Amino acid sequence: MAIRQLAGFVFDMDGLMYDTERIIMNAWDKTGKEMGYGPLGFHLFSTLGMSRSGRKEYFQKTLGMDFPYDEFQERYAEETYRQTETCIPVKPGLYELLDYLKQEHYVLAVATSSSRESALRKLKNSHLEQGYFDVIICGDMVKRAKPDPEIYQIACQKLQKPPSQLVALEDSENGLKSALSAGMGAIMIPDLIRDYPDIEPFLDGKFNRLDELISFIPEHYIKI
């Protein structure tokens, strides 16, 4: 990859900062069984990075227009909340990377498909609600969900930096496409799905853990 002038990073949330996708998958399985549809967790692989409206459209297209998505969403959200009320599992290396980036004075943002209420609860639960992120953009603050670039375009505008000077950290195909379409750099930290062969040639990098970026960043970017 070419050396990029870099001002900051924009973080996805579920599957990137927090190990929540497996919890959501289990909640979909449990709720689907309770509602008589059987385990539905496997559908998560097809909806990673989607907003609530995008997932509703997917489920009704896949399971039929009479699928009661709003009830399903409410019930699985309650189950997910129950499992994460006191402790949301943080992905390895998150705190170490954030401390490094703040020490180096990079601007930081969150761009998540989750609602603002959900996002702020997760940040507060993990003690990241203050001192780290300059901007937080959530799924209920945009009209078009990932893979549309809107959420990353707004993040760049709010950070007052051109997209070419920002790098998105993502785990999902939709998220990576969104960032690349916005003109940003993108780095993949795999979660449930380990490989995206069609996208990976266009990425700045791919790593197993967030803190692996600490040695990568000064060797491959010029801080501005």
Short mmCIF file of C-alpha atoms in Angstrom, two decimals:
data_model
loop_
_atom_site.label_atom_id
_atom_site.label_comp_id
_atom_site.label_asym_id
_atom_site.label_seq_id
_atom_site.Cartn_x
_atom_site.Cartn_y
_atom_site.Cartn_z
CA MET A 1 0.00 0.00 0.00
CA ALA A 2 1.07 3.60 -0.60
CA ILE A 3 2.05 5.72 2.40
CA ARG A 4 -1.06 7.60 3.57
CA GLN A 5 -1.12 10.93 5.36
CA LEU A 6 -3.22 10.19 8.40
CA ALA A 7 -5.25 12.33 10.79
CA GLY A 8 -7.41 9.77 12.55
CA PHE A 9 -9.50 6.63 12.76
CA VAL A 10 -13.18 5.78 12.71
CA PHE A 11 -14.27 2.68 14.64
CA ASP A 12 -17.14 0.36 13.91
CA MET A 13 -18.63 -1.03 17.12
CA ASP A 14 -20.28 -4.49 17.17
CA GLY A 15 -17.81 -7.18 16.16
CA LEU A 16 -14.96 -4.66 16.11
CA MET A 17 -14.87 -3.01 19.54
CA TYR A 18 -17.17 -5.48 21.27
CA ASP A 19 -17.55 -9.23 21.00
CA THR A 20 -21.32 -8.91 20.71
CA GLU A 21 -22.12 -10.59 17.39
CA ARG A 22 -22.01 -14.08 18.96
CA ILE A 23 -24.31 -12.88 21.74
CA ILE A 24 -26.73 -11.50 19.15
CA MET A 25 -26.58 -14.76 17.20
CA ASN A 26 -27.48 -16.73 20.32
CA ALA A 27 -30.32 -14.29 21.06
CA TRP A 28 -31.66 -14.76 17.51
CA ASP A 29 -31.58 -18.52 17.96
CA LYS A 30 -33.39 -18.36 21.30
CA THR A 31 -35.99 -15.83 20.17
CA GLY A 32 -36.62 -17.61 16.87
CA LYS A 33 -37.31 -20.87 18.70
CA GLU A 34 -39.63 -19.15 21.18
CA MET A 35 -41.59 -17.57 18.33
CA GLY A 36 -41.91 -20.85 16.44
CA TYR A 37 -39.49 -20.11 13.61
CA GLY A 38 -36.62 -22.26 14.83
CA PRO A 39 -33.05 -21.00 15.30
CA LEU A 40 -32.46 -17.84 13.27
CA GLY A 41 -28.91 -16.98 14.30
CA PHE A 42 -27.36 -18.08 11.01
CA HIS A 43 -29.08 -15.12 9.31
CA LEU A 44 -26.62 -12.84 11.09
CA PHE A 45 -23.96 -13.73 8.54
CA SER A 46 -26.12 -12.16 5.81
CA THR A 47 -26.97 -9.01 7.77
CA LEU A 48 -23.66 -7.94 9.36
CA GLY A 49 -23.39 -4.16 9.39
CA MET A 50 -27.04 -3.60 8.47
CA SER A 51 -29.28 -1.13 10.27
CA ARG A 52 -32.56 -2.18 11.89
CA SER A 53 -34.53 -1.18 8.78
CA GLY A 54 -32.13 -3.12 6.57
CA ARG A 55 -32.47 -6.23 8.71
CA LYS A 56 -36.26 -5.91 8.73
CA GLU A 57 -36.29 -5.78 4.95
CA TYR A 58 -33.97 -8.80 4.79
CA PHE A 59 -36.07 -10.92 7.18
CA GLN A 60 -39.35 -10.10 5.46
CA LYS A 61 -37.84 -10.84 2.06
CA THR A 62 -36.35 -14.11 3.32
CA LEU A 63 -39.08 -15.37 5.68
CA GLY A 64 -42.12 -13.63 4.20
CA MET A 65 -43.79 -10.26 4.61
CA ASP A 66 -45.85 -11.60 7.52
CA PHE A 67 -42.73 -12.25 9.60
CA PRO A 68 -43.25 -10.15 12.78
CA TYR A 69 -39.86 -8.49 12.70
CA ASP A 70 -40.70 -5.71 15.16
CA GLU A 71 -41.70 -8.27 17.80
CA PHE A 72 -38.64 -10.37 16.99
CA GLN A 73 -36.36 -7.35 17.30
CA GLU A 74 -37.87 -6.27 20.61
CA ARG A 75 -37.59 -9.75 22.09
CA TYR A 76 -34.05 -10.47 20.96
CA ALA A 77 -32.98 -6.99 22.08
CA GLU A 78 -34.29 -7.78 25.56
CA GLU A 79 -32.36 -11.06 25.57
CA THR A 80 -29.20 -9.34 24.35
CA TYR A 81 -29.56 -6.63 26.99
CA ARG A 82 -30.03 -9.27 29.68
CA GLN A 83 -26.78 -10.95 28.67
CA THR A 84 -24.79 -7.70 28.48
CA GLU A 85 -26.40 -5.60 31.22
CA THR A 86 -23.47 -5.87 33.61
CA CYS A 87 -20.62 -6.75 31.26
CA ILE A 88 -20.13 -6.25 27.53
CA PRO A 89 -17.16 -8.29 26.28
CA VAL A 90 -14.48 -6.03 24.80
CA LYS A 91 -12.38 -7.25 21.87
CA PRO A 92 -8.70 -7.97 22.61
CA GLY A 93 -6.41 -4.97 22.30
CA LEU A 94 -9.11 -2.29 22.23
CA TYR A 95 -7.97 -0.33 25.27
CA GLU A 96 -4.32 -0.58 24.30
CA LEU A 97 -5.01 0.74 20.79
CA LEU A 98 -7.22 3.59 22.01
CA ASP A 99 -4.63 4.69 24.57
CA TYR A 100 -1.95 4.69 21.88
CA LEU A 101 -4.07 6.68 19.41
CA LYS A 102 -4.99 9.33 21.99
CA GLN A 103 -1.35 9.57 23.09
CA GLU A 104 -0.44 10.24 19.45
CA HIS A 105 -3.25 12.84 19.18
CA TYR A 106 -5.23 11.21 16.38
CA VAL A 107 -8.85 12.27 16.00
CA LEU A 108 -11.24 9.39 16.69
CA ALA A 109 -14.86 8.63 15.89
CA VAL A 110 -17.39 5.82 16.11
CA ALA A 111 -19.61 4.95 13.12
CA THR A 112 -22.03 2.21 14.12
CA SER A 113 -25.29 0.82 12.77
CA SER A 114 -26.52 0.49 16.36
CA SER A 115 -28.94 3.04 17.77
CA ARG A 116 -27.50 5.94 19.75
CA GLU A 117 -29.07 4.61 22.95
CA SER A 118 -27.43 1.21 22.46
CA ALA A 119 -24.08 2.68 21.43
CA LEU A 120 -23.85 5.04 24.39
CA ARG A 121 -24.79 2.24 26.80
CA LYS A 122 -21.99 0.07 25.46
CA LEU A 123 -19.46 2.89 25.68
CA LYS A 124 -20.51 3.71 29.24
CA ASN A 125 -20.44 0.05 30.26
CA SER A 126 -16.84 -0.25 29.01
CA HIS A 127 -15.78 3.14 30.45
CA LEU A 128 -15.20 4.68 27.02
CA GLU A 129 -17.95 7.29 27.07
CA GLN A 130 -15.50 10.14 27.74
CA GLY A 131 -11.98 11.03 26.74
CA TYR A 132 -11.57 8.93 23.60
CA PHE A 133 -14.03 9.66 20.81
CA ASP A 134 -14.48 13.11 19.31
CA VAL A 135 -17.55 12.10 17.28
CA ILE A 136 -20.17 9.34 17.58
CA ILE A 137 -22.40 8.62 14.57
CA CYS A 138 -25.14 6.00 14.99
CA GLY A 139 -27.57 4.13 12.79
CA ASP A 140 -30.57 6.24 13.79
CA MET A 141 -28.70 9.39 12.72
CA VAL A 142 -28.43 8.47 9.03
CA LYS A 143 -30.91 7.78 6.24
CA ARG A 144 -28.96 5.07 4.44
CA ALA A 145 -27.23 2.18 6.21
CA LYS A 146 -23.91 0.52 5.40
CA PRO A 147 -22.77 -0.40 2.73
CA ASP A 148 -23.92 3.08 1.68
CA PRO A 149 -21.09 5.53 2.50
CA GLU A 150 -23.36 8.06 4.26
CA ILE A 151 -22.38 7.20 7.84
CA TYR A 152 -18.66 7.50 7.07
CA GLN A 153 -19.16 10.66 5.04
CA ILE A 154 -20.87 12.24 8.05
CA ALA A 155 -18.08 11.06 10.36
CA CYS A 156 -15.49 12.72 8.11
CA GLN A 157 -17.51 15.94 8.03
CA LYS A 158 -17.91 16.00 11.81
CA LEU A 159 -14.19 15.35 12.32
CA GLN A 160 -13.47 18.10 9.77
CA LYS A 161 -11.00 15.90 7.93
CA PRO A 162 -10.96 14.75 4.29
CA PRO A 163 -11.80 11.04 3.85
CA SER A 164 -8.34 10.34 2.42
CA GLN A 165 -6.81 11.28 5.81
CA LEU A 166 -9.00 8.88 7.83
CA VAL A 167 -8.99 5.11 8.19
CA ALA A 168 -12.00 2.99 9.17
CA LEU A 169 -11.63 -0.09 11.36
CA GLU A 170 -14.23 -2.69 10.42
CA ASP A 171 -15.07 -6.38 10.65
CA SER A 172 -17.95 -6.70 8.17
CA GLU A 173 -18.18 -6.60 4.38
CA ASN A 174 -20.89 -3.94 4.48
CA GLY A 175 -18.78 -1.76 6.76
CA LEU A 176 -15.64 -2.09 4.65
CA LYS A 177 -17.58 -1.26 1.47
CA SER A 178 -19.10 1.75 3.20
CA ALA A 179 -15.72 3.16 4.22
CA LEU A 180 -14.05 2.52 0.86
CA SER A 181 -16.99 4.10 -0.98
CA ALA A 182 -16.58 7.19 1.21
CA GLY A 183 -12.98 7.51 0.00
CA MET A 184 -11.37 6.43 3.27
CA GLY A 185 -8.72 3.88 4.01
CA ALA A 186 -9.99 0.70 5.66
CA ILE A 187 -8.49 -1.97 7.89
CA MET A 188 -10.20 -5.27 8.62
CA ILE A 189 -10.18 -6.97 12.01
CA PRO A 190 -12.09 -10.21 11.28
CA ASP A 191 -14.86 -11.42 13.56
CA LEU A 192 -17.46 -14.01 12.53
CA ILE A 193 -16.36 -14.00 8.90
CA ARG A 194 -12.61 -14.25 8.46
CA ASP A 195 -12.10 -13.47 4.77
CA TYR A 196 -13.51 -11.16 2.09
CA PRO A 197 -11.34 -11.98 -0.96
CA ASP A 198 -13.03 -9.43 -3.24
CA ILE A 199 -12.41 -6.54 -0.85
CA GLU A 200 -9.10 -7.34 0.83
CA PRO A 201 -6.88 -6.16 -2.08
CA PHE A 202 -8.26 -2.64 -1.52
CA LEU A 203 -7.61 -2.54 2.24
CA ASP A 204 -4.72 -0.90 4.06
CA GLY A 205 -4.35 -4.05 6.15
CA LYS A 206 -5.93 -6.99 7.95
CA PHE A 207 -5.12 -8.02 11.52
CA ASN A 208 -6.31 -10.52 14.09
CA ARG A 209 -6.21 -8.10 17.03
CA LEU A 210 -6.70 -4.37 17.39
CA ASP A 211 -3.44 -3.80 19.23
CA GLU A 212 -1.47 -5.18 16.28
CA LEU A 213 -2.05 -1.76 14.70
CA ILE A 214 0.20 -0.09 17.28
CA SER A 215 3.36 -1.20 15.46
CA PHE A 216 1.76 -1.01 12.00
CA ILE A 217 0.61 2.62 12.16
CA PRO A 218 3.97 4.44 12.52
CA GLU A 219 5.53 2.27 9.80
CA HIS A 220 2.79 2.77 7.20
CA TYR A 221 1.28 6.22 7.81
CA ILE A 222 2.52 9.79 8.07
CA LYS A 223 0.90 11.56 11.03
CA ILE A 224 -0.47 14.99 10.16
#
